[in-house]
mmCIF file of C-alpha atoms in Angstrom:
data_model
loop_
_atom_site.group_PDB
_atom_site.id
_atom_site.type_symbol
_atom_site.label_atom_id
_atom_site.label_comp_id
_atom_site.label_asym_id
_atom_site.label_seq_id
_atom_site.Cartn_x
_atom_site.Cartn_y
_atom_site.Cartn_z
ATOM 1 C CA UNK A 1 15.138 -13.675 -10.286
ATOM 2 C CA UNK A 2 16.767 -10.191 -9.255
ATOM 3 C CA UNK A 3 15.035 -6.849 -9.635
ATOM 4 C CA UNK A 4 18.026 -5.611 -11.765
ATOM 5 C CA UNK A 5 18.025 -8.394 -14.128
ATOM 6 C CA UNK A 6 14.702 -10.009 -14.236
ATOM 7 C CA UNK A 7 12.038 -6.819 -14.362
ATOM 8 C CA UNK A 8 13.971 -4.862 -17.259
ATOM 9 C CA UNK A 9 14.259 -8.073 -19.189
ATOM 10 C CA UNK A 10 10.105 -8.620 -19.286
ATOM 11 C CA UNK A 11 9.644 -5.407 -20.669
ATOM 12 C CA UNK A 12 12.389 -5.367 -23.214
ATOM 13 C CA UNK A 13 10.661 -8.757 -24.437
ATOM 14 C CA UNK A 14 7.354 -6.723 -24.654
ATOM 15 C CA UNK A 15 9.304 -3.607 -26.750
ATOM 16 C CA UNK A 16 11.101 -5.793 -29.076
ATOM 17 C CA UNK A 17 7.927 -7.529 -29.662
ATOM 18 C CA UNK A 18 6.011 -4.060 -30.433
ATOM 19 C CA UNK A 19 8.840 -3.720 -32.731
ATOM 20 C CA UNK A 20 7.843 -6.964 -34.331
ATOM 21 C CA UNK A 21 4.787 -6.566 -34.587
ATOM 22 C CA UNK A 22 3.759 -2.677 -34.108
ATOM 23 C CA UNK A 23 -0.195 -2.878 -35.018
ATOM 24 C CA UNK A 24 -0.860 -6.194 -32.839
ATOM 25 C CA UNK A 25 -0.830 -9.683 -33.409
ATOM 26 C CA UNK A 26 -2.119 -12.691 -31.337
ATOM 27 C CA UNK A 27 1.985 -13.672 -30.231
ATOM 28 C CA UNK A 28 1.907 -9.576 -28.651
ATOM 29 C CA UNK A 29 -1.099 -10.799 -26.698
ATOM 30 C CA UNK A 30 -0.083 -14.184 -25.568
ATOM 31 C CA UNK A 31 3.333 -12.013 -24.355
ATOM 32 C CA UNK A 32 1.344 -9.577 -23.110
ATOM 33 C CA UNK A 33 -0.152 -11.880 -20.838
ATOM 34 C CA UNK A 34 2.725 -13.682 -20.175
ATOM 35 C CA UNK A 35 3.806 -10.192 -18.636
ATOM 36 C CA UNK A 36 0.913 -9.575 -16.669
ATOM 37 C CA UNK A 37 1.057 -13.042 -14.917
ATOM 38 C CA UNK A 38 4.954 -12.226 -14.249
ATOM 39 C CA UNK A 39 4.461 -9.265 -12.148
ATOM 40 C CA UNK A 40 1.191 -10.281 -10.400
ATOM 41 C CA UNK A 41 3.192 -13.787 -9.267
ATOM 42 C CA UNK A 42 6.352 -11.836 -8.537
ATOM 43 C CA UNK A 43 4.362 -8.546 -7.095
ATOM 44 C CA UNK A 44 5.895 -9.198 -3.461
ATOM 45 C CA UNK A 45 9.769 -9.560 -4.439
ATOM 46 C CA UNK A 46 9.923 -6.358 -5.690
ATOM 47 C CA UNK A 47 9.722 -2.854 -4.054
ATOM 48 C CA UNK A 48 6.738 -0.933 -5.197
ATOM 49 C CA UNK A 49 8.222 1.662 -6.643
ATOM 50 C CA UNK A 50 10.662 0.363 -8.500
ATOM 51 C CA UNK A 51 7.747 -2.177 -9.969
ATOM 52 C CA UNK A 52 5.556 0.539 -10.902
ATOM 53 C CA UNK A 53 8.178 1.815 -12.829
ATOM 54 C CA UNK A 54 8.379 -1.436 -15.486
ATOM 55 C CA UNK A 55 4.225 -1.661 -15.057
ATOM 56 C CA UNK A 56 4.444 1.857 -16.435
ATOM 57 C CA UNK A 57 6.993 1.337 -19.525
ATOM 58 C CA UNK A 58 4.904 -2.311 -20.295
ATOM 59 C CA UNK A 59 1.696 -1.081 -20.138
ATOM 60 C CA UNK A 60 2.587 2.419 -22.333
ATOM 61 C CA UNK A 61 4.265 -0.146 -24.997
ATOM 62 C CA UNK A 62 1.527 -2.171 -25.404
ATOM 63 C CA UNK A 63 -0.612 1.003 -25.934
ATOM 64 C CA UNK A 64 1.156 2.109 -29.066
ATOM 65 C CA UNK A 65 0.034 -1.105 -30.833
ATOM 66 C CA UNK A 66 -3.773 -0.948 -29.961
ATOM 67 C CA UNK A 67 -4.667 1.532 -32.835
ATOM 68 C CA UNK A 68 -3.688 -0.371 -35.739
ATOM 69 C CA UNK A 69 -4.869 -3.814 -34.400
ATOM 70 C CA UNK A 70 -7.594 -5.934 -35.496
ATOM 71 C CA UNK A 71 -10.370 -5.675 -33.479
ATOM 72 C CA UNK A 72 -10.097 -9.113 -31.682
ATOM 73 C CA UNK A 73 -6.241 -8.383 -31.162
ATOM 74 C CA UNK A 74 -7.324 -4.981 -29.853
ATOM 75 C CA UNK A 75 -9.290 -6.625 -27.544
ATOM 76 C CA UNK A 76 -6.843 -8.740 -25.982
ATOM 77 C CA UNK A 77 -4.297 -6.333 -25.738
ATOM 78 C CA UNK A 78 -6.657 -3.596 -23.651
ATOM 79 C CA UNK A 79 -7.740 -6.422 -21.667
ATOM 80 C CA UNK A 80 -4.045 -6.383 -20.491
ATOM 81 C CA UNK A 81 -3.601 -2.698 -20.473
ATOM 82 C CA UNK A 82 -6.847 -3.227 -17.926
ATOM 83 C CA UNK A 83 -4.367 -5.321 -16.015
ATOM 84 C CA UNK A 84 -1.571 -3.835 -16.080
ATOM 85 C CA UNK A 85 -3.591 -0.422 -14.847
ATOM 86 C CA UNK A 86 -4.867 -2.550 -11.911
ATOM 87 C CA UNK A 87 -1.742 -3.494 -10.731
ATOM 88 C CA UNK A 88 -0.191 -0.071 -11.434
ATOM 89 C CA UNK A 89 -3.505 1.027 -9.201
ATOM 90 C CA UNK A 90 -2.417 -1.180 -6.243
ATOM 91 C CA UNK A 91 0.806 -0.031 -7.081
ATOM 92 C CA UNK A 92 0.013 3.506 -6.156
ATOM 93 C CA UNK A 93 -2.047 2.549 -3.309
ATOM 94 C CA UNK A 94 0.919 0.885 -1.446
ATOM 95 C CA UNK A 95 2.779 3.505 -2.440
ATOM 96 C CA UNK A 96 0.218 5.955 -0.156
ATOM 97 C CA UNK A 97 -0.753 7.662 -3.576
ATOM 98 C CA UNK A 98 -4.714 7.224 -3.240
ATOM 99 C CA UNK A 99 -5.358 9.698 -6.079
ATOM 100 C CA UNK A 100 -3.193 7.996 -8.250
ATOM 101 C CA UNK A 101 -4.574 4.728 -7.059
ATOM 102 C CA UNK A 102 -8.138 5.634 -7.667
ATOM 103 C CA UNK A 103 -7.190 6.950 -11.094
ATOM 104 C CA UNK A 104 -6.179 3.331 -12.445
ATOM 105 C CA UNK A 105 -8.026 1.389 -10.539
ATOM 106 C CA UNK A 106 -10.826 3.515 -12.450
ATOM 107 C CA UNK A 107 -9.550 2.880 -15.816
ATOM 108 C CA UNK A 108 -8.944 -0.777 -15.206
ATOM 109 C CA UNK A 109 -12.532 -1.209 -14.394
ATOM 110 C CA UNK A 110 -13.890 0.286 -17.495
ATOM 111 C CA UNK A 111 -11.509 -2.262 -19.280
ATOM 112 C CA UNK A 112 -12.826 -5.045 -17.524
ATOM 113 C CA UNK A 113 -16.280 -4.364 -18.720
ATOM 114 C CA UNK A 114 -15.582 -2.972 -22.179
ATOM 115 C CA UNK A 115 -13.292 -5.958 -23.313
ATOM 116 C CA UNK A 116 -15.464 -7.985 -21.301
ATOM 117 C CA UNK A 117 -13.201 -9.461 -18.615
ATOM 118 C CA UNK A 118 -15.340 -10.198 -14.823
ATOM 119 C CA UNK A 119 -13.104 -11.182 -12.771
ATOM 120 C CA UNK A 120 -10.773 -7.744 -13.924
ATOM 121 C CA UNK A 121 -13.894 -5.641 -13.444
ATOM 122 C CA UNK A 122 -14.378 -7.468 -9.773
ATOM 123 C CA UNK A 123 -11.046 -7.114 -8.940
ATOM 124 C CA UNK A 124 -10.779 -3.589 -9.767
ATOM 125 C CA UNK A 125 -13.862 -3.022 -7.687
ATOM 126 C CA UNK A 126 -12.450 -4.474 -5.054
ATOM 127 C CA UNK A 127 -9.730 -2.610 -4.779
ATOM 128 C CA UNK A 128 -11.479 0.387 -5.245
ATOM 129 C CA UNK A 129 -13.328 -0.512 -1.799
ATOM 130 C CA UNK A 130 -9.723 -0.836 -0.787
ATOM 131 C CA UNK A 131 -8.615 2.947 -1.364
ATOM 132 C CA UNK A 132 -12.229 4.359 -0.016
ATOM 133 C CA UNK A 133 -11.936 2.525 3.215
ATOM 134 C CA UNK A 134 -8.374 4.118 3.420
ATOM 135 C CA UNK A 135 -9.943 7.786 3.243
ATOM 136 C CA UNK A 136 -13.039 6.178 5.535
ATOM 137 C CA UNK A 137 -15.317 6.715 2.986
ATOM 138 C CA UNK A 138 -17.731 3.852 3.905
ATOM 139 C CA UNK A 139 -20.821 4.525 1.451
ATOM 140 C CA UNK A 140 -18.390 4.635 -1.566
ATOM 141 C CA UNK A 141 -16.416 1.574 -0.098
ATOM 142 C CA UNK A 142 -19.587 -0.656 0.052
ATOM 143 C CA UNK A 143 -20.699 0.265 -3.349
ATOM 144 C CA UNK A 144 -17.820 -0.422 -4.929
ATOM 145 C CA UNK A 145 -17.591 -3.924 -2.902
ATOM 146 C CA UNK A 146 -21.258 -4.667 -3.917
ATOM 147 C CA UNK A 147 -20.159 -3.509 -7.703
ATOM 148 C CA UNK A 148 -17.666 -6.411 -7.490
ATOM 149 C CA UNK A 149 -19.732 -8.702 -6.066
ATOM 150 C CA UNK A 150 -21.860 -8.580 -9.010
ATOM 151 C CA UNK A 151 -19.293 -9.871 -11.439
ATOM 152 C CA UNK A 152 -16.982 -11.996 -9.558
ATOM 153 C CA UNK A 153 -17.359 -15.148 -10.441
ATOM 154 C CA UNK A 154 -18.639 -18.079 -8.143
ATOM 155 C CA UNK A 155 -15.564 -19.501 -5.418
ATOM 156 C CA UNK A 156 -12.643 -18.127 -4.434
ATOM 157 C CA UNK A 157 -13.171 -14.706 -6.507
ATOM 158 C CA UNK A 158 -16.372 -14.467 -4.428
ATOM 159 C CA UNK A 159 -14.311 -15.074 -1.226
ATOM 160 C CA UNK A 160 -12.162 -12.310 -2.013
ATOM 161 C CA UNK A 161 -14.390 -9.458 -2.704
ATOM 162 C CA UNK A 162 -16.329 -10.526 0.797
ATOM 163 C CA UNK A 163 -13.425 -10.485 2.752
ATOM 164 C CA UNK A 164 -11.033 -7.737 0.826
ATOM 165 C CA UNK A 165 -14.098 -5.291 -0.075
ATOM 166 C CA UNK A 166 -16.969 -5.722 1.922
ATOM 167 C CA UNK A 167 -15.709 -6.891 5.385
ATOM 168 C CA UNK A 168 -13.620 -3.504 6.340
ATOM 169 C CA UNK A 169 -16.394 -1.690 5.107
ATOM 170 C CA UNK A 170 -19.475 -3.654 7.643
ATOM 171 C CA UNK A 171 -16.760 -3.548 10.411
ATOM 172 C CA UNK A 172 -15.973 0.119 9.903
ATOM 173 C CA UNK A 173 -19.879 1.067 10.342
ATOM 174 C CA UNK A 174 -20.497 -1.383 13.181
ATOM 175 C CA UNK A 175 -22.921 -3.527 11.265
ATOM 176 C CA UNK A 176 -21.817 -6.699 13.706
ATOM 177 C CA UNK A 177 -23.978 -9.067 12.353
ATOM 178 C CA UNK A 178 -23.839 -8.770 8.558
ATOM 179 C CA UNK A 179 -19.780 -8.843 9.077
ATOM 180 C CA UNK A 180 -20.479 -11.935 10.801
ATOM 181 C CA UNK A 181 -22.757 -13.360 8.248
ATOM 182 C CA UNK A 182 -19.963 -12.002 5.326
ATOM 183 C CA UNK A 183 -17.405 -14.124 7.707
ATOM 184 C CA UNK A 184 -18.755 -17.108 7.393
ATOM 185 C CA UNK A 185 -19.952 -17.349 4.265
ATOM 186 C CA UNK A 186 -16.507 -16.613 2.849
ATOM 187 C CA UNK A 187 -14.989 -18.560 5.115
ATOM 188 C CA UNK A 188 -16.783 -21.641 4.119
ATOM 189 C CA UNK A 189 -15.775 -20.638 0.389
ATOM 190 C CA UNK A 190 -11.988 -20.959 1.283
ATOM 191 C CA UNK A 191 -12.524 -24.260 3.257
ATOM 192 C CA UNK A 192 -12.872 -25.860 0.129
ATOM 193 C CA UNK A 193 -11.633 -23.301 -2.943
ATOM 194 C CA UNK A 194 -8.058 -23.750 -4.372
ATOM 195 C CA UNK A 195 -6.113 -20.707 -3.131
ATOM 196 C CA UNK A 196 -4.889 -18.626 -6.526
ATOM 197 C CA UNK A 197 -1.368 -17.238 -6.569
ATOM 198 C CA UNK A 198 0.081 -13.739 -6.870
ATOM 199 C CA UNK A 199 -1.507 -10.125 -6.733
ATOM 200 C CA UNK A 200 -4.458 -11.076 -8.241
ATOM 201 C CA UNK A 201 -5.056 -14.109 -6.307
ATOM 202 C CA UNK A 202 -6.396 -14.908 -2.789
ATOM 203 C CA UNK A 203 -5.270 -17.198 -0.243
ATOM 204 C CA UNK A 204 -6.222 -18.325 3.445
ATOM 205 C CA UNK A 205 -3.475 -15.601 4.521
ATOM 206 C CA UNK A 206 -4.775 -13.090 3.086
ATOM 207 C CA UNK A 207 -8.054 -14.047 4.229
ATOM 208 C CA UNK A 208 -7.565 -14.303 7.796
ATOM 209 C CA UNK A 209 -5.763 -11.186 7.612
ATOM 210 C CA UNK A 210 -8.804 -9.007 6.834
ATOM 211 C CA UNK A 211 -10.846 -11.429 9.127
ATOM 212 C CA UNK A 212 -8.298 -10.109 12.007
ATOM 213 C CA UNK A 213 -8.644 -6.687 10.936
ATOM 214 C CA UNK A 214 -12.242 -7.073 10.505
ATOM 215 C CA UNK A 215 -12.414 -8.038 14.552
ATOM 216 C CA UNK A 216 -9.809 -5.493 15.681
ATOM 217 C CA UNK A 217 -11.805 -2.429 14.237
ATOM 218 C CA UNK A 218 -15.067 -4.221 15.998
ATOM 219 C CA UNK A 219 -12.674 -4.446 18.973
ATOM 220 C CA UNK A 220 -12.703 -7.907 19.367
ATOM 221 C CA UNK A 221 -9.201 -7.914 20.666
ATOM 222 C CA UNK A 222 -8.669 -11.228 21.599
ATOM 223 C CA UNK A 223 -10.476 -12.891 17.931
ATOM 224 C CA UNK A 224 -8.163 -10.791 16.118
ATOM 225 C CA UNK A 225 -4.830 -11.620 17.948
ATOM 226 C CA UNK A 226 -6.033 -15.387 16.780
ATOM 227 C CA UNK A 227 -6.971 -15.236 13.793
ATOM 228 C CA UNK A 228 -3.529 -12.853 12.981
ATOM 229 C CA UNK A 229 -1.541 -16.086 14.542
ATOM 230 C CA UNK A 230 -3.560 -17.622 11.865
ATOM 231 C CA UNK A 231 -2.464 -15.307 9.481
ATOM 232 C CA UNK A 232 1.123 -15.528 9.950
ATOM 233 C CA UNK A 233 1.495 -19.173 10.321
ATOM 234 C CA UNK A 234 0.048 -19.535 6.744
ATOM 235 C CA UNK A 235 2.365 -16.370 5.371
ATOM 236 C CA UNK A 236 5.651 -16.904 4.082
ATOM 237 C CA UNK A 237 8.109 -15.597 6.760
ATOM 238 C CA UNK A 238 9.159 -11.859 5.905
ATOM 239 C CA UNK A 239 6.877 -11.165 2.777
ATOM 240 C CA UNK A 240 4.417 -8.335 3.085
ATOM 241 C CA UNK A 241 1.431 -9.958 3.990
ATOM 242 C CA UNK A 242 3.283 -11.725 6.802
ATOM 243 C CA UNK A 243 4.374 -8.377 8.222
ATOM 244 C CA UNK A 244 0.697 -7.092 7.535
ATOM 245 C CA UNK A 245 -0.667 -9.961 9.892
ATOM 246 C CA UNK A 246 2.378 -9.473 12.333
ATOM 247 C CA UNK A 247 1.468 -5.877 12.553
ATOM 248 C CA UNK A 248 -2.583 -6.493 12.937
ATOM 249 C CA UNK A 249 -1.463 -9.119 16.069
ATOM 250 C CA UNK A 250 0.968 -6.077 17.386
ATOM 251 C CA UNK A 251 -1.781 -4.053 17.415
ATOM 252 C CA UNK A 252 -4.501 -6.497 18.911
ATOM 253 C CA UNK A 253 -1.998 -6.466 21.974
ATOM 254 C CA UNK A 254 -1.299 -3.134 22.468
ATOM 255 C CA UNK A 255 -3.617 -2.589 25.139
ATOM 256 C CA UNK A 256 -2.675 -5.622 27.187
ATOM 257 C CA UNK A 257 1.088 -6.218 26.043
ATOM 258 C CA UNK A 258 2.366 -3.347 25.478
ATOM 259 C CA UNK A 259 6.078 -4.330 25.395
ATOM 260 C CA UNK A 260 5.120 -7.747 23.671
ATOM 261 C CA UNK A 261 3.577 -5.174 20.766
ATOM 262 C CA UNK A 262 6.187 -2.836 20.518
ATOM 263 C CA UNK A 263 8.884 -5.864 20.039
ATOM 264 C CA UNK A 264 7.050 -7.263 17.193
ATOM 265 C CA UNK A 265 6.847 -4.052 15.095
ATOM 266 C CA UNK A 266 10.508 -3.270 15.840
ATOM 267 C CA UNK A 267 11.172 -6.925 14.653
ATOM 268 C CA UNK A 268 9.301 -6.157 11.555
ATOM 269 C CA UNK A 269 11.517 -2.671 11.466
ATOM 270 C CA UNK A 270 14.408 -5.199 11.771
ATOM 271 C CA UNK A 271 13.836 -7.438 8.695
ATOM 272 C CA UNK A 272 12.231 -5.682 6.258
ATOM 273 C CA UNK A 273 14.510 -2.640 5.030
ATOM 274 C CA UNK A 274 11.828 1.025 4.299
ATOM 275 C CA UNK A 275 11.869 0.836 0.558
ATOM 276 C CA UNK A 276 10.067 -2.454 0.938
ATOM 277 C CA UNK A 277 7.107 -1.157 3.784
ATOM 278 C CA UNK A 278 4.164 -0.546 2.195
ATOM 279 C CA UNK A 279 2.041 2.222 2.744
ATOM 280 C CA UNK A 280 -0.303 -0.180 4.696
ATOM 281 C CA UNK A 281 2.458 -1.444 6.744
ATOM 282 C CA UNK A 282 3.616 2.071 7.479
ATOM 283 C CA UNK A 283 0.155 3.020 8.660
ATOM 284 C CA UNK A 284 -0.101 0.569 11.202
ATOM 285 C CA UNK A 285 2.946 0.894 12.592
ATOM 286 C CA UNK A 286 1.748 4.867 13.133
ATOM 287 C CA UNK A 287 -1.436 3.598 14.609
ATOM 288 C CA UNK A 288 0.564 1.507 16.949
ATOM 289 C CA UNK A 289 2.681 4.017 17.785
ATOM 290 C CA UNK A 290 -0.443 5.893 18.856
ATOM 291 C CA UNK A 291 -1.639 3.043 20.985
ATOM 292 C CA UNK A 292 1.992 2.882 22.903
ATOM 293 C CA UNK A 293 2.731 6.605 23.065
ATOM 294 C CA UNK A 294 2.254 6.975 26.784
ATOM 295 C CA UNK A 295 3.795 3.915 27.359
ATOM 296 C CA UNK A 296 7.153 3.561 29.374
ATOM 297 C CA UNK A 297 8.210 0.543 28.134
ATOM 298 C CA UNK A 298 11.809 0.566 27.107
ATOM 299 C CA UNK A 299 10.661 -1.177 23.618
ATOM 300 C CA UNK A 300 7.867 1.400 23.011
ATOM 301 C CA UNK A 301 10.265 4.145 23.614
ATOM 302 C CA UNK A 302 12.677 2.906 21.286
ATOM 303 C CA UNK A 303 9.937 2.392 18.600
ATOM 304 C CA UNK A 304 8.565 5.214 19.045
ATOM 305 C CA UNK A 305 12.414 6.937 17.799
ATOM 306 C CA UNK A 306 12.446 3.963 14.993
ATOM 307 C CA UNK A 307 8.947 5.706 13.587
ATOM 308 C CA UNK A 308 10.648 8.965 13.877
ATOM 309 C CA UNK A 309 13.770 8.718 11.929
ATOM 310 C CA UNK A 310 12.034 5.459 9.262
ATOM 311 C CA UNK A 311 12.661 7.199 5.548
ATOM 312 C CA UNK A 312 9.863 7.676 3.478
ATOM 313 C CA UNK A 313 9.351 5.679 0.960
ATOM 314 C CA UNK A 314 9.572 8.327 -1.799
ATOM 315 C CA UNK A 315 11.816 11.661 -1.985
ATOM 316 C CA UNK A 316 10.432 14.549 -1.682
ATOM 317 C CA UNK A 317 11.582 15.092 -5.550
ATOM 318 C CA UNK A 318 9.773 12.183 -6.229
ATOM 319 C CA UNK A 319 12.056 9.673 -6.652
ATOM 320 C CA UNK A 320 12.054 6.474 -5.079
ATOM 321 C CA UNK A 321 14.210 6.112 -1.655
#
């Protein structure tokens, strides 16, 4: 399903269903969800800010019917307005708007808990870690980790908020021992939990991904360049999390390989056109281009101009590139 036809087309369900039924009804909900589960499974095919876009007009349509519900059909709906703002939140956040970011992720938190919904309050948590370990704020980013860990529910949800939250965090203040201990446990959690699919999901990709980065920032070089390879052979080719853990193994080898680095970011630069590089992915190709900068390696040269000249993801008037 295409960006042009298939996005529009979920939220013109949602509107003519508003229309339907404009104070609520349990079909709105059911939709509603319905929506939600669409653009969390489908979160990767699309760029971000042309998906934050149709998060926006969904989410502000399924507003105008909350006031008149029932109270149990007011419930549902904000728990998918809680959603929705948590996806709009990671959204933002890939889109290198952390204020933004923060601002959902915020609301969709207090939705979690006032409608009643763990794993949304976890998740939102957790991503909140996600944005303060971004700015380096590593007292805010643990207590929003530890936040989540106290409503995520048992297995893989568990998993995630170790790995996602509270790994970069431990790493980040060089508490070796307690990442190691956060490692293992959630490791042994996705030996045996059934990976869960889309945005709000967590697979053994993703996982080994912030293991990797977990080892690079304790400068375990040659752990991270493994557990990346681990990464990547369990990403689908070209999606973002398999240029995440390409870019994590580029910059375990920086300091050893230089030329083998710089060849796998300007592979990345080769595939994947700018409107679909996330924020994340255009931060650690900048890092790498730090490592490589006095490097004369004809590769590290020539992605060094790459960096230079790569568009930004958003015009300066806002719009999207």
């Amino acid at each position: 399903m295409t960006t042009a036809s298939g996005l529009p087309a979920i939220r013109e369900s949602v509107q003519w269903a508003v229309q339907e039924a404009p104070d609520g009804s349990p079909a709105l909900v059911a939709l509603a969800e319905a929506a939600v589960e669409h653009y969390a499974l489908n979160y990767s095919k699309h760029p971000p800010a042309i998906l934050l876009e149709e998060v926006r007009e969904t989410r502000n349509l399924l507003s105008t019917a909350v006031a008149g519900a029932d109270r149990e059909t007011a419930r549902g709906l904000r728990r998918q307005v809680g959603w929705l703002s948590a996806l709009l939140g990671n959204l933002a956040y890939h889109l290198d708007d952390r204020a933004g970011s923060r601002t959902h992720l915020t609301l969709a938190g207090a939705l979690g808990e006032s409608t009643r919904e763990p794993a949304l309050t976890a998740w939102a948590s957790g991503a909140l870690a996600m944005v303060a370990t971004a700015r380096q704020d590593w007292e805010h980013a643990r207590g929003h980790a530890e936040y989540g860990l106290q409503h995520a529910p048992e297995g893989l949800r568990r998993a995630q908020l170790l790995g996602w939250a509270l790994l970069p965090a431990l790493a980040a203040t060089g508490r070796t021992a307690e990442a190691d201990d956060v490692v293992d446990e959630s490791d042994e959690i996705m030996r045996t939990g059934v990976e869960l699919p889309g945005r709000f999901g967590y697979d053994r990709a993703e996982h080994r991904l912030h293991v990797a980065e977990a080892y690079l920032t304790l400068e375990r070089y040659d752990r991270a360049a493994a557990v990346a390879l681990e990464s990547i052979g369990a990403a689908p080719a070209e999606t973002p999390g398999w240029v995440a853990a390409t870019l994590v193994l580029a910059l375990a080898e920086a300091r050893d390989a230089p030329d083998q680095a710089a060849n796998r970011a300007l592979g990345v630069l080769d595939l994947i056109p700018p409107p679909r590089l996330r924020a994340t992915a255009r931060d650690r190709l900048t890092r790498l281009g730090r490592l490589l900068d006095t490097s004369a390696d004809s590769s590290a040269v020539e992605l060094a101009e790459r960096l230079r000249t790569l568009p930004a993801p958003i015009r300066a008037d806002g719009t999207a590139a």
